[in-house]
Short mmCIF file of C-alpha atoms in Angstrom, two decimals:
data_model
loop_
_atom_site.label_atom_id
_atom_site.label_comp_id
_atom_site.label_asym_id
_atom_site.label_seq_id
_atom_site.Cartn_x
_atom_site.Cartn_y
_atom_site.Cartn_z
CA MET L 1081 -12.34 59.71 -20.33
CA GLU L 1082 -15.70 60.26 -18.77
CA ASP L 1083 -17.16 57.36 -16.90
CA LYS L 1084 -19.12 55.00 -19.08
CA THR L 1085 -20.84 51.78 -18.29
CA TYR L 1086 -19.42 48.58 -19.77
CA ILE L 1087 -22.10 48.29 -22.45
CA GLY L 1088 -22.14 52.04 -23.10
CA GLY L 1089 -18.40 51.98 -23.62
CA ILE L 1090 -18.69 49.16 -26.15
CA ALA L 1091 -21.50 50.94 -28.00
CA SER L 1092 -19.63 54.23 -28.25
CA GLY L 1093 -16.44 52.39 -29.18
CA ILE L 1094 -18.13 50.53 -32.01
CA LYS L 1095 -19.73 53.75 -33.19
CA SER L 1096 -16.42 55.61 -33.36
CA LEU L 1097 -14.72 52.66 -35.05
CA ALA L 1098 -17.49 52.57 -37.65
CA THR L 1099 -16.98 56.29 -38.27
CA GLY L 1100 -13.29 55.63 -38.89
CA LEU L 1101 -14.04 52.78 -41.27
CA LYS L 1102 -16.52 54.92 -43.17
CA THR L 1103 -13.96 57.69 -43.55
CA THR L 1104 -11.25 55.42 -44.91
CA MET L 1105 -13.66 53.70 -47.27
CA ARG L 1106 -14.65 57.08 -48.69
CA GLU L 1107 -10.96 57.92 -49.06
CA PHE L 1108 -10.43 54.64 -50.91
CA PHE L 1109 -12.60 55.84 -53.78
CA THR L 1110 -11.60 59.51 -53.95
CA PRO L 1111 -9.27 60.58 -56.78
CA LYS L 1112 -5.67 60.18 -55.66
CA ILE L 1113 -3.52 63.24 -55.08
CA THR L 1114 -0.22 61.68 -56.18
CA GLU L 1115 1.48 63.57 -59.03
CA GLN L 1116 3.65 61.38 -61.25
CA TYR L 1117 6.15 64.07 -61.87
CA PRO L 1118 8.40 63.52 -64.85
CA GLU L 1119 5.51 62.06 -66.87
CA ASN L 1120 3.11 64.90 -66.16
CA ARG L 1121 5.50 67.84 -66.45
CA GLN L 1122 3.50 69.23 -69.39
CA THR L 1123 0.23 69.29 -67.47
CA ASN L 1124 1.33 69.62 -63.85
CA GLN L 1125 0.00 72.79 -62.22
CA MET L 1126 1.51 74.05 -59.00
CA PHE L 1127 -0.87 75.62 -56.54
CA GLU L 1128 -1.39 79.35 -56.61
CA ARG L 1129 0.57 80.29 -53.50
CA PHE L 1130 3.61 78.22 -54.45
CA ARG L 1131 6.82 80.29 -54.41
CA GLY L 1132 8.89 79.18 -57.37
CA SER L 1133 11.10 82.11 -58.31
CA LEU L 1134 10.80 85.89 -58.19
CA THR L 1135 9.46 87.58 -61.32
CA MET L 1136 8.55 91.08 -62.38
CA PRO L 1137 5.32 90.94 -64.37
CA HIS L 1138 5.33 93.02 -67.54
CA ASN L 1139 2.26 94.04 -69.52
CA GLU L 1140 1.83 93.88 -73.33
CA ALA L 1141 3.49 97.26 -73.85
CA ASN L 1142 6.62 95.94 -72.07
CA GLU L 1143 5.91 98.03 -69.00
CA HIS L 1144 6.44 97.01 -65.39
CA LYS L 1145 5.42 98.69 -62.15
CA CYS L 1146 8.82 99.00 -60.47
CA ILE L 1147 9.86 102.55 -59.57
CA GLY L 1148 13.31 101.55 -58.39
CA CYS L 1149 12.75 102.59 -54.77
CA GLY L 1150 14.91 99.73 -53.44
CA LEU L 1151 12.61 98.74 -50.57
CA CYS L 1152 12.76 95.12 -51.66
CA GLN L 1153 16.53 95.22 -51.62
CA MET L 1154 16.45 96.54 -48.05
CA ALA L 1155 13.85 94.01 -47.00
CA CYS L 1156 15.78 91.03 -48.34
CA PRO L 1157 17.60 89.27 -45.47
CA ASN L 1158 19.98 87.46 -47.81
CA GLY L 1159 20.97 90.25 -50.16
CA SER L 1160 19.56 88.39 -53.12
CA ILE L 1161 18.19 91.52 -54.77
CA LYS L 1162 20.22 94.33 -56.28
CA VAL L 1163 18.29 97.29 -57.65
CA SER L 1164 20.23 99.77 -59.82
CA SER L 1165 18.47 103.02 -60.54
CA GLU L 1166 19.37 106.37 -62.05
CA MET L 1167 18.06 109.94 -61.79
CA TYR L 1168 16.74 111.64 -64.91
CA GLU L 1169 14.96 114.86 -65.78
CA THR L 1170 11.47 114.79 -67.25
CA GLU L 1171 10.27 117.22 -69.97
CA ASP L 1172 8.74 119.56 -67.41
CA GLY L 1173 12.04 119.78 -65.55
CA LYS L 1174 11.28 117.44 -62.66
CA LYS L 1175 13.95 115.08 -61.36
CA LYS L 1176 12.81 111.46 -61.20
CA LYS L 1177 14.26 108.07 -60.37
CA ARG L 1178 13.97 105.18 -62.75
CA LEU L 1179 14.96 101.53 -62.75
CA VAL L 1180 17.99 100.50 -64.77
CA LYS L 1181 18.62 96.96 -63.73
CA TYR L 1182 16.87 94.64 -61.32
CA GLU L 1183 19.13 91.72 -60.42
CA TYR L 1184 17.84 88.74 -58.49
CA ASP L 1185 19.98 85.84 -57.29
CA LEU L 1186 17.81 82.72 -57.10
CA GLY L 1187 20.73 80.83 -55.58
CA SER L 1188 20.65 82.78 -52.32
CA CYS L 1189 16.90 83.40 -52.18
CA MET L 1190 15.09 81.67 -49.37
CA PHE L 1191 11.58 82.40 -50.66
CA CYS L 1192 10.52 84.28 -47.52
CA GLN L 1193 8.37 86.64 -49.57
CA LEU L 1194 9.52 89.71 -47.58
CA CYS L 1195 10.39 91.50 -50.84
CA THR L 1196 6.94 91.13 -52.36
CA ASN L 1197 5.39 92.22 -49.08
CA ALA L 1198 7.65 95.29 -48.93
CA CYS L 1199 6.93 96.39 -52.49
CA PRO L 1200 4.51 99.34 -52.43
CA HIS L 1201 3.46 98.88 -56.07
CA GLY L 1202 3.08 95.14 -56.39
CA ALA L 1203 5.79 95.12 -59.03
CA ILE L 1204 7.30 91.78 -58.12
CA ALA L 1205 5.70 88.41 -57.50
CA PHE L 1206 6.60 84.75 -57.12
CA ASP L 1207 5.61 82.47 -59.98
CA GLN L 1208 4.94 78.73 -60.05
CA SER L 1209 8.04 77.59 -61.91
CA TYR L 1210 9.93 74.87 -60.05
CA GLU L 1211 12.44 73.34 -62.43
CA ASN L 1212 15.18 75.73 -61.40
CA ALA L 1213 18.23 73.48 -61.41
CA VAL L 1214 21.22 74.63 -63.49
CA PHE L 1215 24.82 73.47 -63.84
CA ASN L 1216 26.43 76.85 -63.20
CA ARG L 1217 25.34 79.04 -60.31
CA ALA L 1218 26.08 82.16 -62.33
CA LYS L 1219 22.98 81.23 -64.31
CA LEU L 1220 20.88 81.65 -61.19
CA VAL L 1221 21.49 85.40 -61.18
CA LYS L 1222 18.67 86.79 -63.30
CA GLN L 1223 17.76 90.22 -64.52
CA LEU L 1224 14.06 90.64 -63.90
CA ASN L 1225 13.29 93.81 -65.89
CA ARG L 1226 13.24 93.14 -69.60
CA GLU L 1227 15.32 94.92 -72.24
CA GLY L 1228 13.85 98.28 -73.14
CA SER L 1229 11.08 98.07 -70.59
CA LYS L 1230 9.92 101.13 -68.69
CA VAL L 1231 7.71 101.86 -65.76
CA ALA L 1232 3.99 101.98 -66.41
CA GLU L 1233 2.54 105.48 -66.18
CA LYS L 1234 0.05 106.07 -63.40
CA LYS L 1235 -3.44 106.70 -64.67
CA MET Q 373 -19.60 21.00 -58.95
CA PHE Q 374 -16.12 19.95 -60.08
CA ASN Q 375 -14.62 17.39 -57.71
CA PHE Q 376 -10.87 17.41 -57.44
CA THR Q 377 -10.72 13.74 -56.41
CA THR Q 378 -11.06 12.76 -60.10
CA ILE Q 379 -7.63 14.29 -60.72
CA THR Q 380 -6.02 12.75 -57.65
CA ASN Q 381 -7.50 9.33 -58.44
CA TRP Q 382 -6.30 9.57 -62.01
CA LEU Q 383 -2.80 10.53 -60.85
CA HIS Q 384 -2.71 7.65 -58.39
CA SER Q 385 -3.79 5.09 -60.97
CA PHE Q 386 -1.37 6.61 -63.50
CA LEU Q 387 1.53 6.17 -61.07
CA THR Q 388 0.60 2.69 -59.93
CA THR Q 389 -0.53 1.07 -63.19
CA THR Q 390 1.10 3.00 -66.06
CA CYS Q 391 4.41 3.79 -64.38
CA GLY Q 392 4.43 0.60 -62.34
CA PHE Q 393 5.15 2.25 -58.96
CA ALA Q 394 4.58 0.29 -55.78
CA GLU Q 395 1.85 1.67 -53.51
CA TRP Q 396 4.34 3.36 -51.16
CA GLY Q 397 6.31 4.76 -54.10
CA ALA Q 398 3.20 6.29 -55.62
CA ILE Q 399 2.23 7.89 -52.31
CA LEU Q 400 5.75 9.21 -51.83
CA THR Q 401 5.76 10.75 -55.31
CA GLU Q 402 2.36 12.32 -54.71
CA SER Q 403 3.51 13.76 -51.40
CA VAL Q 404 6.53 15.36 -53.05
CA LEU Q 405 4.33 16.78 -55.81
CA VAL Q 406 1.86 18.19 -53.30
CA ALA Q 407 4.68 19.72 -51.28
CA LEU Q 408 6.05 21.40 -54.40
CA VAL Q 409 2.64 22.73 -55.29
CA ILE Q 410 2.13 24.06 -51.77
CA ILE Q 411 5.51 25.79 -51.66
CA THR Q 412 4.92 27.37 -55.06
CA LEU Q 413 1.45 28.53 -54.07
CA TYR Q 414 2.90 29.90 -50.84
CA ALA Q 415 5.37 32.07 -52.72
CA VAL Q 416 2.81 33.16 -55.32
CA PHE Q 417 0.25 34.14 -52.69
CA ALA Q 418 2.89 36.00 -50.69
CA ILE Q 419 3.79 38.08 -53.75
CA ALA Q 420 0.15 38.74 -54.59
CA LEU Q 421 -0.62 39.74 -51.00
CA ILE Q 422 2.36 42.07 -50.64
CA TYR Q 423 1.39 43.81 -53.86
CA MET Q 424 -2.23 44.01 -52.72
CA GLU Q 425 -1.22 45.34 -49.32
CA ARG Q 426 0.89 48.10 -50.81
CA LYS Q 427 -1.81 49.13 -53.26
CA VAL Q 428 -4.69 48.96 -50.79
CA CYS Q 429 -2.71 50.84 -48.16
CA ALA Q 430 -1.85 53.51 -50.72
CA PHE Q 431 -5.45 53.87 -51.83
CA PHE Q 432 -6.66 54.25 -48.26
CA GLN Q 433 -4.09 57.01 -47.81
CA CYS Q 434 -5.07 58.77 -51.05
CA ARG Q 435 -1.86 57.71 -52.79
CA LEU Q 436 -1.17 55.53 -55.82
CA GLY Q 437 1.34 53.10 -54.37
CA PRO Q 438 4.05 51.46 -56.47
CA MET Q 439 3.76 52.69 -60.08
CA ARG Q 440 7.28 52.63 -61.52
CA VAL Q 441 8.45 49.02 -61.85
CA GLY Q 442 6.34 47.50 -64.58
CA LYS Q 443 2.82 48.51 -65.48
CA TRP Q 444 1.10 49.81 -62.30
CA GLY Q 445 4.13 48.63 -60.35
CA LEU Q 446 3.29 44.99 -60.94
CA LEU Q 447 6.94 43.93 -60.98
CA GLN Q 448 7.79 45.84 -57.81
CA VAL Q 449 7.30 42.88 -55.49
CA PHE Q 450 9.27 40.54 -57.76
CA SER Q 451 12.21 42.91 -57.68
CA ASP Q 452 11.86 43.16 -53.89
CA VAL Q 453 11.96 39.38 -53.65
CA PHE Q 454 15.10 39.19 -55.78
CA LYS Q 455 16.69 41.90 -53.69
CA MET Q 456 15.90 39.93 -50.55
CA LEU Q 457 17.36 36.74 -52.05
CA THR Q 458 20.65 38.39 -52.92
CA LYS Q 459 21.18 39.92 -49.50
CA GLU Q 460 23.70 38.60 -47.04
CA ILE Q 461 22.57 36.74 -43.94
CA ILE Q 462 24.64 38.41 -41.26
CA SER Q 463 25.62 36.27 -38.29
CA MET Q 464 26.30 38.21 -35.13
CA ARG Q 465 28.57 37.54 -32.21
CA GLN Q 466 27.07 37.20 -28.72
CA THR Q 467 23.87 35.65 -30.01
CA ASP Q 468 22.57 32.15 -29.73
CA GLN Q 469 23.41 31.11 -33.28
CA PHE Q 470 21.48 27.87 -33.33
CA LEU Q 471 18.22 29.33 -32.03
CA HIS Q 472 18.71 32.47 -34.07
CA ASN Q 473 18.87 30.45 -37.27
CA LEU Q 474 16.13 28.05 -36.22
CA ALA Q 475 13.50 30.66 -35.32
CA PRO Q 476 12.52 31.83 -38.83
CA PHE Q 477 12.11 28.23 -39.96
CA LEU Q 478 9.75 27.50 -37.08
CA VAL Q 479 7.64 30.51 -38.03
CA VAL Q 480 7.55 29.68 -41.71
CA MET Q 481 6.95 25.99 -41.02
CA ALA Q 482 3.96 26.72 -38.81
CA SER Q 483 2.47 28.97 -41.43
CA MET Q 484 3.12 26.46 -44.24
CA ILE Q 485 1.46 23.61 -42.37
CA THR Q 486 -1.56 25.75 -41.58
CA PHE Q 487 -1.56 26.85 -45.22
CA ALA Q 488 -1.89 23.17 -46.16
CA CYS Q 489 -4.99 22.88 -43.94
CA LEU Q 490 -7.01 25.17 -46.17
CA PRO Q 491 -9.71 23.49 -48.28
CA TRP Q 492 -8.97 24.59 -51.84
CA ASN Q 493 -11.69 22.75 -53.66
CA GLN Q 494 -14.04 19.85 -53.26
CA GLY Q 495 -11.64 16.93 -52.89
CA ALA Q 496 -8.56 19.18 -52.78
CA HIS Q 497 -7.85 19.11 -49.08
CA ILE Q 498 -4.22 18.45 -48.33
CA ILE Q 499 -4.34 17.98 -44.56
CA ASP Q 500 -7.78 16.83 -43.62
CA PHE Q 501 -8.89 14.60 -40.82
CA ASN Q 502 -11.58 14.44 -38.17
CA VAL Q 503 -9.98 16.97 -35.76
CA GLY Q 504 -8.83 19.39 -38.46
CA VAL Q 505 -9.80 22.57 -36.58
CA PHE Q 506 -8.02 21.36 -33.48
CA PHE Q 507 -4.92 20.50 -35.51
CA PHE Q 508 -5.02 23.93 -37.18
CA LEU Q 509 -5.13 25.74 -33.84
CA ALA Q 510 -2.33 23.59 -32.43
CA ILE Q 511 0.00 24.07 -35.41
CA SER Q 512 -0.61 27.79 -35.70
CA SER Q 513 0.65 28.16 -32.12
CA ILE Q 514 4.10 26.92 -33.16
CA GLY Q 515 4.66 30.25 -34.85
CA VAL Q 516 4.68 31.96 -31.48
CA VAL Q 517 7.58 29.76 -30.38
CA GLY Q 518 9.55 30.97 -33.38
CA ILE Q 519 8.79 34.58 -32.54
CA LEU Q 520 9.79 34.18 -28.89
CA LEU Q 521 13.00 32.39 -29.89
CA ALA Q 522 13.80 35.14 -32.37
CA GLY Q 523 13.50 37.80 -29.69
CA TRP Q 524 15.38 35.76 -27.14
CA SER Q 525 18.29 34.68 -29.33
CA SER Q 526 18.89 38.14 -30.80
CA ASN Q 527 20.48 39.37 -27.57
CA ASN Q 528 18.72 42.68 -28.04
CA LYS Q 529 16.43 44.27 -25.48
CA PHE Q 530 14.06 45.70 -28.04
CA SER Q 531 13.75 42.41 -29.88
CA LEU Q 532 12.99 40.67 -26.62
CA ILE Q 533 10.35 43.22 -25.68
CA GLY Q 534 8.79 42.82 -29.11
CA ALA Q 535 8.81 39.05 -28.82
CA MET Q 536 7.28 39.16 -25.34
CA ARG Q 537 4.54 41.48 -26.49
CA SER Q 538 3.90 39.26 -29.44
CA GLY Q 539 3.77 36.19 -27.24
CA ALA Q 540 1.37 37.79 -24.76
CA GLN Q 541 -0.82 39.03 -27.58
CA ILE Q 542 -0.94 35.88 -29.68
CA ILE Q 543 -1.54 33.57 -26.74
CA SER Q 544 -4.39 35.78 -25.47
CA TYR Q 545 -6.07 36.18 -28.82
CA GLU Q 546 -5.80 32.47 -29.57
CA LEU Q 547 -8.49 32.06 -26.90
CA SER Q 548 -10.95 34.19 -28.82
CA ILE Q 549 -10.11 32.41 -32.06
CA GLY Q 550 -10.61 29.05 -30.41
CA LEU Q 551 -13.90 30.05 -28.84
CA THR Q 552 -15.33 31.54 -32.04
CA MET Q 553 -14.30 28.41 -33.91
CA LEU Q 554 -15.92 26.36 -31.19
CA ALA Q 555 -19.16 28.26 -31.73
CA MET Q 556 -19.05 27.41 -35.41
CA ILE Q 557 -18.15 23.79 -34.74
CA CYS Q 558 -21.20 23.74 -32.51
CA LEU Q 559 -23.22 24.74 -35.55
CA THR Q 560 -21.66 22.35 -38.06
CA GLY Q 561 -21.14 19.47 -35.65
CA THR Q 562 -17.80 18.46 -37.13
CA MET Q 563 -14.16 19.49 -36.82
CA SER Q 564 -13.06 18.28 -40.23
CA PHE Q 565 -12.57 21.07 -42.75
CA SER Q 566 -13.81 18.98 -45.67
CA GLU Q 567 -17.02 18.12 -43.85
CA ILE Q 568 -17.49 21.74 -42.71
CA CYS Q 569 -17.30 22.79 -46.37
CA ASN Q 570 -19.51 19.97 -47.61
CA ASP Q 571 -22.06 20.79 -44.95
CA GLN Q 572 -22.11 24.41 -46.08
CA TYR Q 573 -22.38 23.34 -49.73
CA VAL Q 574 -25.50 21.34 -48.90
CA ASN Q 575 -27.10 23.52 -46.22
CA GLY Q 576 -25.90 27.02 -47.05
CA TRP Q 577 -23.13 29.18 -45.67
CA ASN Q 578 -22.60 29.16 -41.93
CA ILE Q 579 -22.87 32.91 -41.63
CA VAL Q 580 -26.40 32.71 -43.04
CA ARG Q 581 -27.38 29.54 -41.20
CA GLY Q 582 -26.06 30.75 -37.86
CA HIS Q 583 -27.43 34.33 -38.35
CA VAL Q 584 -26.87 36.51 -35.22
CA PRO Q 585 -24.33 34.41 -33.28
CA ALA Q 586 -22.47 33.60 -36.50
CA VAL Q 587 -22.17 37.28 -37.47
CA ILE Q 588 -20.94 38.16 -33.98
CA ALA Q 589 -18.46 35.30 -34.16
CA PHE Q 590 -17.31 36.46 -37.60
CA ILE Q 591 -16.61 40.00 -36.35
CA ILE Q 592 -14.78 38.74 -33.28
CA TYR Q 593 -12.82 36.34 -35.46
CA LEU Q 594 -11.73 39.21 -37.71
CA VAL Q 595 -10.53 41.26 -34.72
CA ALA Q 596 -8.75 38.34 -33.10
CA GLY Q 597 -7.35 37.15 -36.42
CA ASN Q 598 -5.84 40.55 -37.08
CA ALA Q 599 -4.20 40.40 -33.67
CA GLU Q 600 -3.05 36.86 -34.32
CA CYS Q 601 -1.22 37.98 -37.47
CA ASN Q 602 0.51 40.82 -35.55
CA ARG Q 603 -1.10 43.26 -37.92
CA GLY Q 604 -3.27 46.25 -38.04
CA PRO Q 605 -4.01 48.10 -34.86
CA PHE Q 606 -2.32 45.25 -33.01
CA ASP Q 607 1.12 45.51 -34.60
CA LEU Q 608 2.96 46.56 -31.50
CA PRO Q 609 5.34 43.59 -31.52
CA GLU Q 610 6.90 45.37 -34.47
CA CYS Q 611 6.08 48.90 -33.48
CA GLU Q 612 8.73 50.59 -35.57
CA SER Q 613 8.69 53.86 -33.66
CA GLU Q 614 9.50 52.22 -30.33
CA LEU Q 615 11.24 48.94 -31.05
CA THR Q 616 12.76 49.50 -34.53
CA ALA Q 617 11.26 46.28 -35.92
CA GLY Q 618 10.54 44.20 -32.83
CA TYR Q 619 11.53 40.57 -32.82
CA HIS Q 620 13.04 40.52 -36.32
CA THR Q 621 15.29 43.57 -35.90
CA GLU Q 622 18.48 41.50 -35.95
CA TYR Q 623 17.56 39.40 -38.97
CA SER Q 624 18.77 40.07 -42.47
CA GLY Q 625 18.47 38.59 -45.91
CA MET Q 626 16.17 35.66 -46.43
CA HIS Q 627 15.82 34.99 -42.69
CA PHE Q 628 14.04 38.30 -42.46
CA GLY Q 629 12.30 37.37 -45.68
CA TYR Q 630 10.80 34.31 -43.99
CA TYR Q 631 9.22 36.48 -41.31
CA TYR Q 632 7.91 38.77 -43.97
CA LEU Q 633 6.51 35.85 -45.98
CA ALA Q 634 5.00 34.25 -42.90
CA GLU Q 635 3.37 37.52 -41.86
CA TYR Q 636 1.56 37.87 -45.17
CA LEU Q 637 0.72 34.20 -45.48
CA ASN Q 638 -0.65 34.22 -41.95
CA LEU Q 639 -2.91 37.00 -43.12
CA PHE Q 640 -4.08 34.82 -45.98
CA ILE Q 641 -4.47 31.77 -43.74
CA CYS Q 642 -6.50 33.81 -41.27
CA ALA Q 643 -8.70 35.02 -44.12
CA GLY Q 644 -8.90 31.55 -45.61
CA MET Q 645 -10.02 30.12 -42.29
CA ALA Q 646 -12.65 32.84 -41.99
CA SER Q 647 -13.94 31.99 -45.45
CA THR Q 648 -13.88 28.25 -44.69
CA ILE Q 649 -15.69 28.45 -41.41
CA PHE Q 650 -18.06 31.35 -42.00
CA LEU Q 651 -18.37 31.89 -45.75
CA GLY Q 652 -18.57 28.33 -47.03
CA GLY Q 653 -15.01 27.65 -48.19
CA TRP Q 654 -15.24 26.41 -51.77
CA ALA Q 655 -19.06 26.20 -51.62
CA PRO Q 656 -20.62 28.47 -54.26
CA LEU Q 657 -23.31 31.01 -53.50
CA GLN Q 658 -26.63 29.20 -53.61
CA ILE Q 659 -29.99 30.87 -53.16
CA ALA Q 660 -32.89 28.52 -52.62
CA GLY Q 661 -35.42 28.74 -55.43
CA LEU Q 662 -33.22 30.38 -58.08
CA ASP Q 663 -32.17 27.24 -59.97
CA GLY Q 664 -30.67 28.97 -63.01
CA PHE Q 665 -28.59 31.28 -60.83
CA ASN Q 666 -27.46 28.34 -58.70
CA ALA Q 667 -26.39 26.39 -61.79
CA VAL Q 668 -24.30 29.32 -63.04
CA MET Q 669 -22.71 29.78 -59.61
CA ALA Q 670 -21.96 26.06 -59.32
CA PHE Q 671 -20.25 26.19 -62.71
CA ILE Q 672 -17.51 28.44 -61.25
CA PRO Q 673 -14.79 26.16 -59.82
CA GLY Q 674 -14.55 25.84 -56.06
CA ALA Q 675 -10.95 27.04 -55.98
CA VAL Q 676 -12.05 30.35 -57.51
CA TRP Q 677 -14.76 30.68 -54.88
CA PHE Q 678 -12.36 29.90 -52.09
CA VAL Q 679 -9.60 32.27 -53.21
CA GLY Q 680 -12.16 34.97 -54.00
CA LYS Q 681 -13.70 34.77 -50.55
CA ALA Q 682 -10.30 34.66 -48.90
CA PHE Q 683 -9.21 37.79 -50.74
CA PHE Q 684 -12.44 39.50 -49.78
CA VAL Q 685 -11.66 38.81 -46.12
CA VAL Q 686 -8.05 39.91 -46.70
CA PHE Q 687 -9.42 43.20 -47.98
CA LEU Q 688 -11.57 43.56 -44.85
CA LEU Q 689 -8.51 42.92 -42.68
CA MET Q 690 -6.46 45.47 -44.62
CA TRP Q 691 -9.28 47.96 -44.27
CA LEU Q 692 -9.13 47.48 -40.50
CA ARG Q 693 -5.36 47.74 -40.50
CA TRP Q 694 -5.12 50.99 -42.39
CA THR Q 695 -7.95 52.65 -40.50
CA PHE Q 696 -7.19 52.27 -36.83
CA PRO Q 697 -4.27 53.60 -34.83
CA ARG Q 698 -2.08 51.22 -32.89
CA LEU Q 699 -3.21 50.13 -29.42
CA ARG Q 700 -1.10 50.14 -26.29
CA ILE Q 701 -0.22 46.79 -24.74
CA ASP Q 702 -2.61 47.29 -21.81
CA GLN Q 703 -5.38 48.28 -24.23
CA ILE Q 704 -4.74 45.18 -26.30
CA LEU Q 705 -4.90 42.89 -23.31
CA SER Q 706 -7.95 44.58 -21.82
CA LEU Q 707 -9.72 44.39 -25.20
CA GLU Q 708 -9.10 40.67 -25.23
CA TRP Q 709 -9.71 39.73 -21.62
CA LYS Q 710 -12.43 42.19 -20.69
CA TYR Q 711 -14.37 42.41 -23.94
CA LEU Q 712 -13.72 39.69 -26.50
CA ILE Q 713 -13.53 36.71 -24.13
CA PRO Q 714 -16.85 37.45 -22.34
CA PHE Q 715 -18.47 38.16 -25.69
CA THR Q 716 -17.25 34.95 -27.28
CA MET Q 717 -18.38 32.94 -24.26
CA VAL Q 718 -21.85 34.46 -24.29
CA ASN Q 719 -21.89 33.97 -28.04
CA LEU Q 720 -20.97 30.31 -27.64
CA VAL Q 721 -23.88 29.80 -25.26
CA LEU Q 722 -26.17 31.68 -27.66
CA MET Q 723 -25.03 29.50 -30.55
CA ALA Q 724 -25.51 26.34 -28.51
CA LEU Q 725 -28.99 27.54 -27.60
CA CYS Q 726 -29.82 28.27 -31.25
CA VAL Q 727 -28.60 24.85 -32.34
CA ALA Q 728 -30.38 23.05 -29.52
CA MET Q 729 -33.67 24.84 -30.17
CA GLY Q 730 -33.32 24.44 -33.93
CA TRP Q 731 -33.32 28.19 -34.58
CA THR Q 732 -30.95 27.83 -37.51
CA PHE Q 733 -31.71 27.96 -41.19
#
C-alpha cells in the first residue's frame, strides 16, 4: 500500500467499493449462465472446444480422410485407438495402404487430444456429445469408420 | 391512513364486554395472541428472507439459485425447515451442557424481543414506550451473550475464537449504531418508535428532513448494521474456511436452526430499524403539493409500506454482502475505531448544529 492521507484513503476506498457495487449490480441483471440440464437436453449446446468423444467425420459420399497411417495410435498414451489397415494394389500397379477398421475405446480415453493433433490429415475430431454413459463397457468400444466408407481422393 | 388501534380497541371491548373477561384476563389473552402472531411472523419472515437471500446471492453470482423444489424453488426453504426439525440434537461429552443448551435461546430471545419493537403500522406497535430506542439497543446486546456462551460452552477452540471475534465485532459496532441512532433522535427529539414514525408521517421522512447528516448516518448505519448481524464482509465469526462455522460449529438440529433463524431475523430487524428511523417506518411517501398522489399513497396500508421499505433495505444489505470480500479482524476493528466512530461523532455534531440552526426541512 502506498502512503495515503486519512481522507485520501477514505475517498479511494469509497471509490473502489462503489466500483465493486456497480459491477455486482450489472451482474444482477445479466442473463444467467446456469443450464438446467435434463430439461434443456434438446436445446443445450456445448461450446465448440468441448471434447465429448472422438469421431471421424465423413462427407456425403461416405468418404473420410483417414489413410490408416497409425500416427494417432502411436500418439495415444492410453492405447485407446487401434487402427487396422491393409495393403492393396491400385490399377496402375502401385502398392497402397488403406484403412480397414478404426477402433476407439471411449472407456480408456482421457480426452488429451494428442491423437487429433498427431493426425496429418485432420481425419479425426472431438465432437460435443456428452451423454456417454452405458451399462456395459463393451459398448464404449466404437468403430469410427463407417461400413463401406473409403478414403477421400486428393484433388 | 388506516389506524390499527381500531382493531385492538374492538378486540379489547369484545373480550371484556361480549366474552365477559375481567380486565386482567382480557390483557392476558391479548398478550398470548400477540405472542402467537409475533412467533408466526418471525417464522414466516425467516423463510421469506432465506429464500430471498439464496435467490439474490445467486443472481449476483450469475446463477439461478434454487429451481427444483416447487416452482422457482419456492418450496426449497420449507423442505429445509422440515429437514432441520427432524434432525437430532446431539449432546456432547466434555461440554457445559446447561450453557450449551441455553445459548441458542438467548440469541433467539434477543432477536424476538427486538423484532417486537418494530412499528408495523399506525397503532400496531407491540413494545413501545418513551425510551424505545434505548430499550432496543439494550435488548439487542443480549444476543452477544448467547454467542459468547455458545463459543465458550462448546469446548472447541475454533468455536471460542469465532465467539470472541463476534463479541469484539458486535460490541464495537454497537457504538456506531448507537451514535447514528443518537443523531436521528437528535432530529426527531423522541426515543419512542411510535412517535418517531408519527413525526415522520407529519413532517416527512427523516432522511429527507435531515438531508446531509441523515444520509451519512444512513450509510454508516448500513455498514454497522451489517457488522452487527455478523454478515457480509464482516462474517468472520463464522468464517467457514478458517473456523468451520465459528461459534455454532458444535450445534445440530433445531439448536443450530435457532442461530440460523436469528441471523436472518437480525438482518430483517436491522433493516426494519433503518426503515423506521431513516425511511419513515409505516409513513407513506408524501410529496408536498401533490395531493392526489399523496391520497393514493396514503391509501396503501402502513404495514405494506413498512415491510416494503424493510425489504428494500434488506436488498441493500444483501448487495453489500455479496459484493465485498471478507475483512480481517484487524481491518474490521480499525474500520470501526478509526473511521466509523470519528465519522459518527462528527456527524452527530453536524446534526445537532443543523437542528439547532433550523437547517432541516
